[in-house]
Amino acid sequence: MQLATAAMLLVATTVAACGGGEDDGGKASAPKAPATIPELTKDPLTLSFIWFDWPPAHALEDFANAEYKKERPNATIKVNTVPNANWHDAMFTQFAARKTDFDIAILDSQHIGEAVTNGNILDLTDFVKNNIDVNAYNPYLLAAYGQFPQAETGKRDENASLYGLPLLGDTWTMIYRKDLIGDKPPQTWDQMISAAEKCQADNPGVSGLAFHQANGSDAAAVTYNTVNGVYGGNLWDAKTRKIDGVLNDAAGQEAMDVLVNKMKPLTAKGSGNWFIDEVNAAVAQGKACIAFNWIAASGGLLDPKQSTLGTSREQILDKLGFATLPSQKTNLVPLGGMGMHVSAYSPTANQAEALNFMKWFQRADVQKKWAAAGGVPSRTDALQSPEFINAGPFNQVYADSVPRMRDMWNVPEYARLVDIENTNVNAALNGAKDPKTALNDIAKEQQGVLDSSGRKGGGGL
Amino acid sequence: MSDPVPLTTDQPGQVASATPPAPGRSRRLSDRGLAVAFISPALLLLLAMSVFPLLWALYLSFTDYSATRGGPAHFVGFGNYTAILTSAQVHQRALTTLIYVVGAVGLQTVLGFGIAYLISRRTHGRGALTTLFLVPMMLSPVVVGLFWRFMLDAQFGVVNSMLGSLGLGQVEWLTRQRTALVSLIVVDTWQWTPFIMLIALAGLTAVPKYLYEAASIDRASEWFKFRTITLPLVWPLLLIAVLFRAIEAFRLFDLVYILTSGGPGVSTETLSFHVYKVAFLGFNTGTASAYGILMVLVVIVLTQLYLRYLNKLKED
């Protein structure tokens, strides 16, 4: 594995160094997509995506092959999947080699900055103007999944460039045991902690809470960001690019204290490396009173084959409730989900097909069908449609959460910023670091990354 | 009238030089040609896949190059090396790696030699036992990592289940600072003890039997035989096995990646795992190259010192 890593690094550097382009100095330099869709090929063509391995990826492949083929019989959709922890590397090592085996990269909103400044994805601004009704979307969602740089308000700036279109919206839902804590979900974060505490005390063997704490990906970081938002904290001051002094202010400290000293003791022993699957497993096995998870990953909870809570969907739903996150000082919820972005290194015919697919996928009728197939749409009409609301018990939660969403820093340095936050929050949650020290370390190290971006040599440690 | 051509000569060399060589007569040249023909593809491959990237990485280590950003690389002198050598983060990872290498290789050596010694004393079933012990070594480290991740899971793992049935409490194997590194050492030991065992077994079976017979005639104790015959003869071979394992352990990446992701926090983050983060999370290719070069240098220097010790041992 070490050899493989070294080989990947060396090959990537060699190829990239030999084929380097202009020094952009970190400015946006993405090549432009044509404003109108070029003539499509009639030859058989495979349109490849890259995503991480989770149920929506398989749902997308099935849905697209069933529906898109009706219009383009010569096109086959293939969604290549990698483990979540490898997702960023799988895309960006190929970008570094200036050659991709995918045509459409499904990027997290925070990845857009890195891809745009390196010229890895197409600038879709002109294409969107000519082909997409931007007013059909919630402006925050359209901006989050496509715009760079993101506006300070989070809302779409009509003059800013767009590099992607929404594929799957997402946020956290609170999953609660109706049979253990009652039908009415807690309304505030404090109430939620109290309810979890009581439930844990009343039900030996069942932990009060289950949430993401893992060291990999953005697991622990999103958890802290969520609590930070609920307790009125900020991740940074985007205008001055200040993190130190903002993230670790009084609100930030309170959020870390709540997370580590009030919430963590209510979790199962050894849950310090839990992410999406482990939280779902705990809920399905009846081991948690209240849990938090991404909506798009919650479908499996209703599968009787995977659950000990009932032998039918109805029986499971008698015990499980889904609600929007409780509020406290604010009502913010984390923005998840991803957009579709066209690889700058994809062949011209595939780029044309990708643009055609994106235009097709954003149609109102297709978005409703996608919602019915298990997708989470971003068009307002699809979000409010019965097809979506009735497709899952958590879909109403998503529709209600959209106006409450907050994203992380969408900057090219995201990968390093999130790693710093993730490792430190994970350390605090697992007793490897004092919570206050962990928060101060995050602020200091992240500030260092922002301040040193563009500095020559010795960076990145 | 011309001179008659001699039928024989006292100077065959002169004749040979005077007449053109028959096809296939210059055997040496032909062999060399063949050798070049056979070796050159492998040599070219080695140059392309190993030597050139190494030299290229050496060049990049003096620059601020980023693989994803593209653009020209700017020369930064020893900036990357200075930053790495003075970084508290790197020092912490180095200490973690050192604890891991010493712990894992030490444990594997003791266990591997112990098992080999016990097996070597058996006359029946030695082959079957050896094969059985070698199984973990045949598995991919990723598979081993995933397998042990399930086994060591605090809630659902079989290890805690067994501890529970013995009336012992749950242990957070992978999520506590102290136990996480111990878990990595245990898993690595499970997989690689057979390697030491195999080498030690080869050494043990090569010890001449007459030495033991002579010692027996002199009524030497088992401990005396072990201390004065077995150990001195197997020791050099064992040290070579330790060298291989130490180099491998120094580069540990896969088990960390699968089992702990370097956590909790960064407490199990080894040097290799840290290089991976520098290389792929921020794509600071120049810094990562310098980091890699420094790691190679450390291995080379330590190996040289070790080999000198081995040679001295051999001379003694």
Short mmCIF file of C-alpha atoms in Angstrom, two decimals, chain B residues 45-306:
data_model
loop_
_atom_site.label_atom_id
_atom_site.label_comp_id
_atom_site.label_asym_id
_atom_site.label_seq_id
_atom_site.Cartn_x
_atom_site.Cartn_y
_atom_site.Cartn_z
CA LEU B 45 11.34 -0.39 -17.02
CA LEU B 46 13.29 0.05 -13.81
CA LEU B 47 14.65 3.37 -14.99
CA ALA B 48 11.22 4.58 -16.09
CA MET B 49 9.26 3.35 -13.10
CA SER B 50 11.76 3.71 -10.31
CA VAL B 51 14.89 5.72 -10.98
CA PHE B 52 13.34 8.52 -13.00
CA PRO B 53 10.45 9.14 -10.58
CA LEU B 54 12.91 9.06 -7.68
CA LEU B 55 15.10 11.67 -9.32
CA TRP B 56 12.02 13.64 -10.29
CA ALA B 57 10.76 13.52 -6.71
CA LEU B 58 14.20 14.69 -5.58
CA TYR B 59 13.93 17.65 -7.93
CA LEU B 60 10.36 18.43 -6.80
CA SER B 61 11.42 18.31 -3.16
CA PHE B 62 13.31 21.56 -3.73
CA THR B 63 10.26 23.27 -5.24
CA ASP B 64 6.80 24.45 -4.21
CA TYR B 65 5.16 22.30 -6.91
CA SER B 66 1.57 21.14 -6.50
CA ALA B 67 0.29 18.30 -8.68
CA THR B 68 -3.22 19.66 -8.97
CA ARG B 69 -2.42 23.35 -9.32
CA GLY B 70 -0.15 22.73 -12.27
CA GLY B 71 1.98 25.58 -13.50
CA PRO B 72 5.73 25.85 -13.15
CA ALA B 73 7.53 24.70 -10.03
CA HIS B 74 9.40 27.44 -8.16
CA PHE B 75 12.74 26.63 -6.55
CA VAL B 76 12.58 27.00 -2.77
CA GLY B 77 15.96 25.55 -1.84
CA PHE B 78 15.90 23.56 1.37
CA GLY B 79 12.66 25.26 2.52
CA ASN B 80 10.64 22.06 2.43
CA TYR B 81 13.34 20.08 4.26
CA THR B 82 13.70 22.75 6.94
CA ALA B 83 9.94 22.89 7.45
CA ILE B 84 9.72 19.12 7.85
CA LEU B 85 12.70 18.74 10.15
CA THR B 86 11.55 21.56 12.43
CA SER B 87 7.84 20.64 12.45
CA ALA B 88 6.42 19.57 15.80
CA GLN B 89 3.78 17.58 13.89
CA VAL B 90 6.46 15.56 12.12
CA HIS B 91 8.31 14.96 15.40
CA GLN B 92 5.09 13.64 16.94
CA ARG B 93 4.50 11.28 13.99
CA ALA B 94 8.12 10.14 14.16
CA LEU B 95 7.72 9.25 17.82
CA THR B 96 4.49 7.36 17.09
CA THR B 97 6.24 5.48 14.28
CA LEU B 98 9.22 4.67 16.50
CA ILE B 99 7.00 3.29 19.29
CA TYR B 100 5.14 1.25 16.73
CA VAL B 101 8.26 -0.14 15.03
CA VAL B 102 9.97 -1.07 18.29
CA GLY B 103 6.79 -2.54 19.80
CA ALA B 104 5.64 -4.48 16.76
CA VAL B 105 9.01 -5.78 15.59
CA GLY B 106 10.11 -6.63 19.14
CA LEU B 107 6.94 -8.59 19.81
CA GLN B 108 7.10 -10.34 16.45
CA THR B 109 10.72 -11.34 16.98
CA VAL B 110 10.08 -12.87 20.38
CA LEU B 111 6.91 -14.65 19.29
CA GLY B 112 8.23 -15.66 15.86
CA PHE B 113 11.40 -17.14 17.27
CA GLY B 114 9.50 -18.83 20.10
CA ILE B 115 7.04 -20.49 17.73
CA ALA B 116 9.84 -21.50 15.34
CA TYR B 117 11.80 -23.02 18.22
CA LEU B 118 8.80 -25.03 19.38
CA ILE B 119 7.99 -26.19 15.85
CA SER B 120 11.61 -27.15 15.16
CA ARG B 121 11.57 -29.54 18.12
CA ARG B 122 8.62 -31.44 16.72
CA THR B 123 9.16 -34.36 14.42
CA HIS B 124 5.53 -34.97 13.47
CA GLY B 125 3.22 -32.43 11.84
CA ARG B 126 5.90 -29.78 11.47
CA GLY B 127 4.97 -29.03 7.87
CA ALA B 128 1.26 -28.73 8.59
CA LEU B 129 1.89 -26.47 11.58
CA THR B 130 4.23 -24.24 9.59
CA THR B 131 1.68 -23.90 6.79
CA LEU B 132 -1.06 -23.07 9.27
CA PHE B 133 1.03 -20.38 10.94
CA LEU B 134 1.86 -18.84 7.57
CA VAL B 135 -1.77 -18.15 6.61
CA PRO B 136 -2.00 -14.60 8.07
CA MET B 137 1.05 -13.55 6.10
CA MET B 138 -0.65 -14.54 2.84
CA LEU B 139 -3.57 -12.15 3.36
CA SER B 140 -3.72 -8.62 2.03
CA PRO B 141 -3.14 -6.02 4.78
CA VAL B 142 -6.40 -4.32 3.77
CA VAL B 143 -8.32 -7.55 4.30
CA VAL B 144 -6.54 -8.08 7.60
CA GLY B 145 -7.39 -4.52 8.62
CA LEU B 146 -11.07 -4.88 7.80
CA PHE B 147 -11.23 -8.27 9.48
CA TRP B 148 -9.70 -6.95 12.70
CA ARG B 149 -11.76 -3.78 12.58
CA PHE B 150 -14.87 -5.93 12.96
CA MET B 151 -13.23 -8.12 15.57
CA LEU B 152 -12.14 -5.16 17.67
CA ASP B 153 -15.35 -3.16 17.41
CA ALA B 154 -16.23 -2.10 20.94
CA GLN B 155 -19.95 -2.72 20.54
CA PHE B 156 -20.31 -5.59 18.11
CA GLY B 157 -16.82 -7.12 17.97
CA VAL B 158 -16.07 -10.71 18.90
CA VAL B 159 -13.09 -9.74 21.10
CA ASN B 160 -15.23 -7.67 23.47
CA SER B 161 -17.93 -10.31 23.32
CA MET B 162 -15.41 -12.87 24.57
CA LEU B 163 -14.17 -10.51 27.25
CA GLY B 164 -17.79 -9.96 28.30
CA SER B 165 -18.44 -13.67 28.60
CA LEU B 166 -15.39 -13.89 30.87
CA GLY B 167 -16.89 -11.18 33.05
CA LEU B 168 -14.41 -8.54 31.91
CA GLY B 169 -15.45 -5.06 30.80
CA GLN B 170 -15.58 -3.62 27.31
CA VAL B 171 -12.38 -2.20 25.90
CA GLU B 172 -12.43 0.64 23.37
CA TRP B 173 -9.70 -0.92 21.25
CA LEU B 174 -9.62 1.51 18.37
CA THR B 175 -10.90 4.73 19.87
CA ARG B 176 -8.70 5.29 22.91
CA GLN B 177 -5.24 6.76 22.66
CA ARG B 178 -3.39 3.97 24.47
CA THR B 179 -5.30 0.98 23.15
CA ALA B 180 -5.41 2.18 19.52
CA LEU B 181 -1.63 2.00 19.08
CA VAL B 182 -1.52 -1.29 20.99
CA SER B 183 -4.25 -2.64 18.69
CA LEU B 184 -2.18 -1.71 15.64
CA ILE B 185 0.84 -3.47 17.11
CA VAL B 186 -1.23 -6.57 17.92
CA VAL B 187 -2.76 -6.76 14.44
CA ASP B 188 0.59 -6.24 12.72
CA THR B 189 2.08 -8.88 14.99
CA TRP B 190 -0.71 -11.29 14.12
CA GLN B 191 0.04 -10.86 10.45
CA TRP B 192 3.82 -10.72 10.40
CA THR B 193 5.00 -12.99 13.21
CA PRO B 194 4.95 -15.88 10.69
CA PHE B 195 7.57 -14.06 8.62
CA ILE B 196 10.02 -14.02 11.52
CA MET B 197 8.99 -17.57 12.35
CA LEU B 198 9.78 -18.73 8.83
CA ILE B 199 13.26 -17.21 8.79
CA ALA B 200 13.99 -18.42 12.31
CA LEU B 201 12.81 -21.89 11.39
CA ALA B 202 15.19 -21.94 8.42
CA GLY B 203 18.02 -20.97 10.75
CA LEU B 204 17.07 -23.51 13.38
CA THR B 205 16.87 -26.40 10.95
CA ALA B 206 20.27 -25.44 9.53
CA VAL B 207 22.07 -25.82 12.86
CA PRO B 208 24.26 -28.95 12.52
CA LYS B 209 22.91 -31.78 14.64
CA TYR B 210 26.38 -33.00 15.64
CA LEU B 211 26.80 -29.89 17.79
CA TYR B 212 23.79 -30.89 19.89
CA GLU B 213 25.00 -34.50 19.96
CA ALA B 214 28.41 -33.40 21.20
CA ALA B 215 26.77 -31.19 23.83
CA SER B 216 24.57 -34.09 24.91
CA ILE B 217 27.60 -36.33 25.33
CA ASP B 218 29.03 -33.62 27.59
CA ARG B 219 25.71 -33.68 29.50
CA ALA B 220 24.95 -30.05 28.67
CA SER B 221 21.57 -28.73 29.81
CA GLU B 222 18.87 -27.65 27.34
CA TRP B 223 19.34 -24.04 28.35
CA PHE B 224 23.12 -24.32 27.81
CA LYS B 225 22.56 -25.82 24.35
CA PHE B 226 20.11 -23.05 23.49
CA ARG B 227 22.37 -20.28 24.78
CA THR B 228 25.64 -21.51 23.31
CA ILE B 229 24.60 -23.31 20.15
CA THR B 230 21.12 -22.39 18.94
CA LEU B 231 20.98 -18.67 19.60
CA PRO B 232 24.46 -17.71 18.30
CA LEU B 233 23.89 -19.63 15.06
CA VAL B 234 20.38 -18.36 14.41
CA TRP B 235 20.98 -14.80 15.62
CA PRO B 236 22.47 -13.35 12.36
CA LEU B 237 19.59 -14.75 10.31
CA LEU B 238 17.10 -13.44 12.83
CA LEU B 239 18.64 -9.99 12.65
CA ILE B 240 18.14 -9.96 8.88
CA ALA B 241 14.47 -10.81 9.41
CA VAL B 242 14.25 -8.00 11.96
CA LEU B 243 15.78 -5.62 9.42
CA PHE B 244 13.18 -6.48 6.77
CA ARG B 245 10.33 -6.19 9.25
CA ALA B 246 11.61 -2.91 10.68
CA ILE B 247 11.78 -1.35 7.21
CA GLU B 248 8.25 -2.56 6.46
CA ALA B 249 6.94 -1.37 9.83
CA PHE B 250 8.56 2.02 9.35
CA ARG B 251 6.44 2.48 6.23
CA LEU B 252 3.19 1.35 7.85
CA PHE B 253 0.19 2.84 6.08
CA ASP B 254 -2.55 0.34 5.25
CA LEU B 255 -3.42 -0.89 8.72
CA VAL B 256 -3.56 2.67 10.04
CA TYR B 257 -5.76 3.70 7.14
CA ILE B 258 -8.25 0.88 7.68
CA LEU B 259 -8.22 0.46 11.45
CA THR B 260 -7.93 3.93 12.97
CA SER B 261 -7.56 6.53 10.19
CA GLY B 262 -4.74 7.81 12.36
CA GLY B 263 -7.06 8.38 15.31
CA PRO B 264 -8.11 9.07 17.90
CA GLY B 265 -7.04 12.50 16.73
CA VAL B 266 -3.59 11.93 15.29
CA SER B 267 -2.37 9.55 17.97
CA THR B 268 -1.81 6.62 15.58
CA GLU B 269 -0.80 8.72 12.61
CA THR B 270 2.49 7.32 11.34
CA LEU B 271 4.98 9.12 9.12
CA SER B 272 3.70 7.33 6.01
CA PHE B 273 0.10 8.21 6.78
CA HIS B 274 1.10 11.82 7.34
CA VAL B 275 2.96 11.93 4.02
CA TYR B 276 -0.19 10.62 2.35
CA LYS B 277 -2.20 13.47 3.87
CA VAL B 278 0.35 16.09 2.84
CA ALA B 279 0.49 14.63 -0.67
CA PHE B 280 -3.21 14.12 -1.36
CA LEU B 281 -5.27 16.32 0.95
CA GLY B 282 -3.49 19.52 0.16
CA PHE B 283 -1.56 18.30 -2.89
CA ASN B 284 1.58 19.94 -1.53
CA THR B 285 3.66 17.79 -3.83
CA GLY B 286 6.97 19.54 -3.20
CA THR B 287 6.69 19.16 0.56
CA ALA B 288 5.47 15.57 0.25
CA SER B 289 8.40 14.73 -2.03
CA ALA B 290 10.88 16.15 0.47
CA TYR B 291 9.13 14.21 3.22
CA GLY B 292 9.40 10.99 1.21
CA ILE B 293 13.07 11.60 0.38
CA LEU B 294 13.85 12.19 4.06
CA MET B 295 12.10 8.95 4.99
CA VAL B 296 14.13 7.05 2.40
CA LEU B 297 17.33 8.64 3.73
CA VAL B 298 16.47 7.64 7.29
CA VAL B 299 15.89 4.06 6.21
CA ILE B 300 19.13 3.97 4.20
CA VAL B 301 21.25 5.41 7.02
CA LEU B 302 19.75 3.15 9.70
CA THR B 303 20.04 0.12 7.42
CA GLN B 304 23.70 0.87 6.74
CA LEU B 305 24.46 1.10 10.44
CA TYR B 306 22.58 -2.10 11.04
#
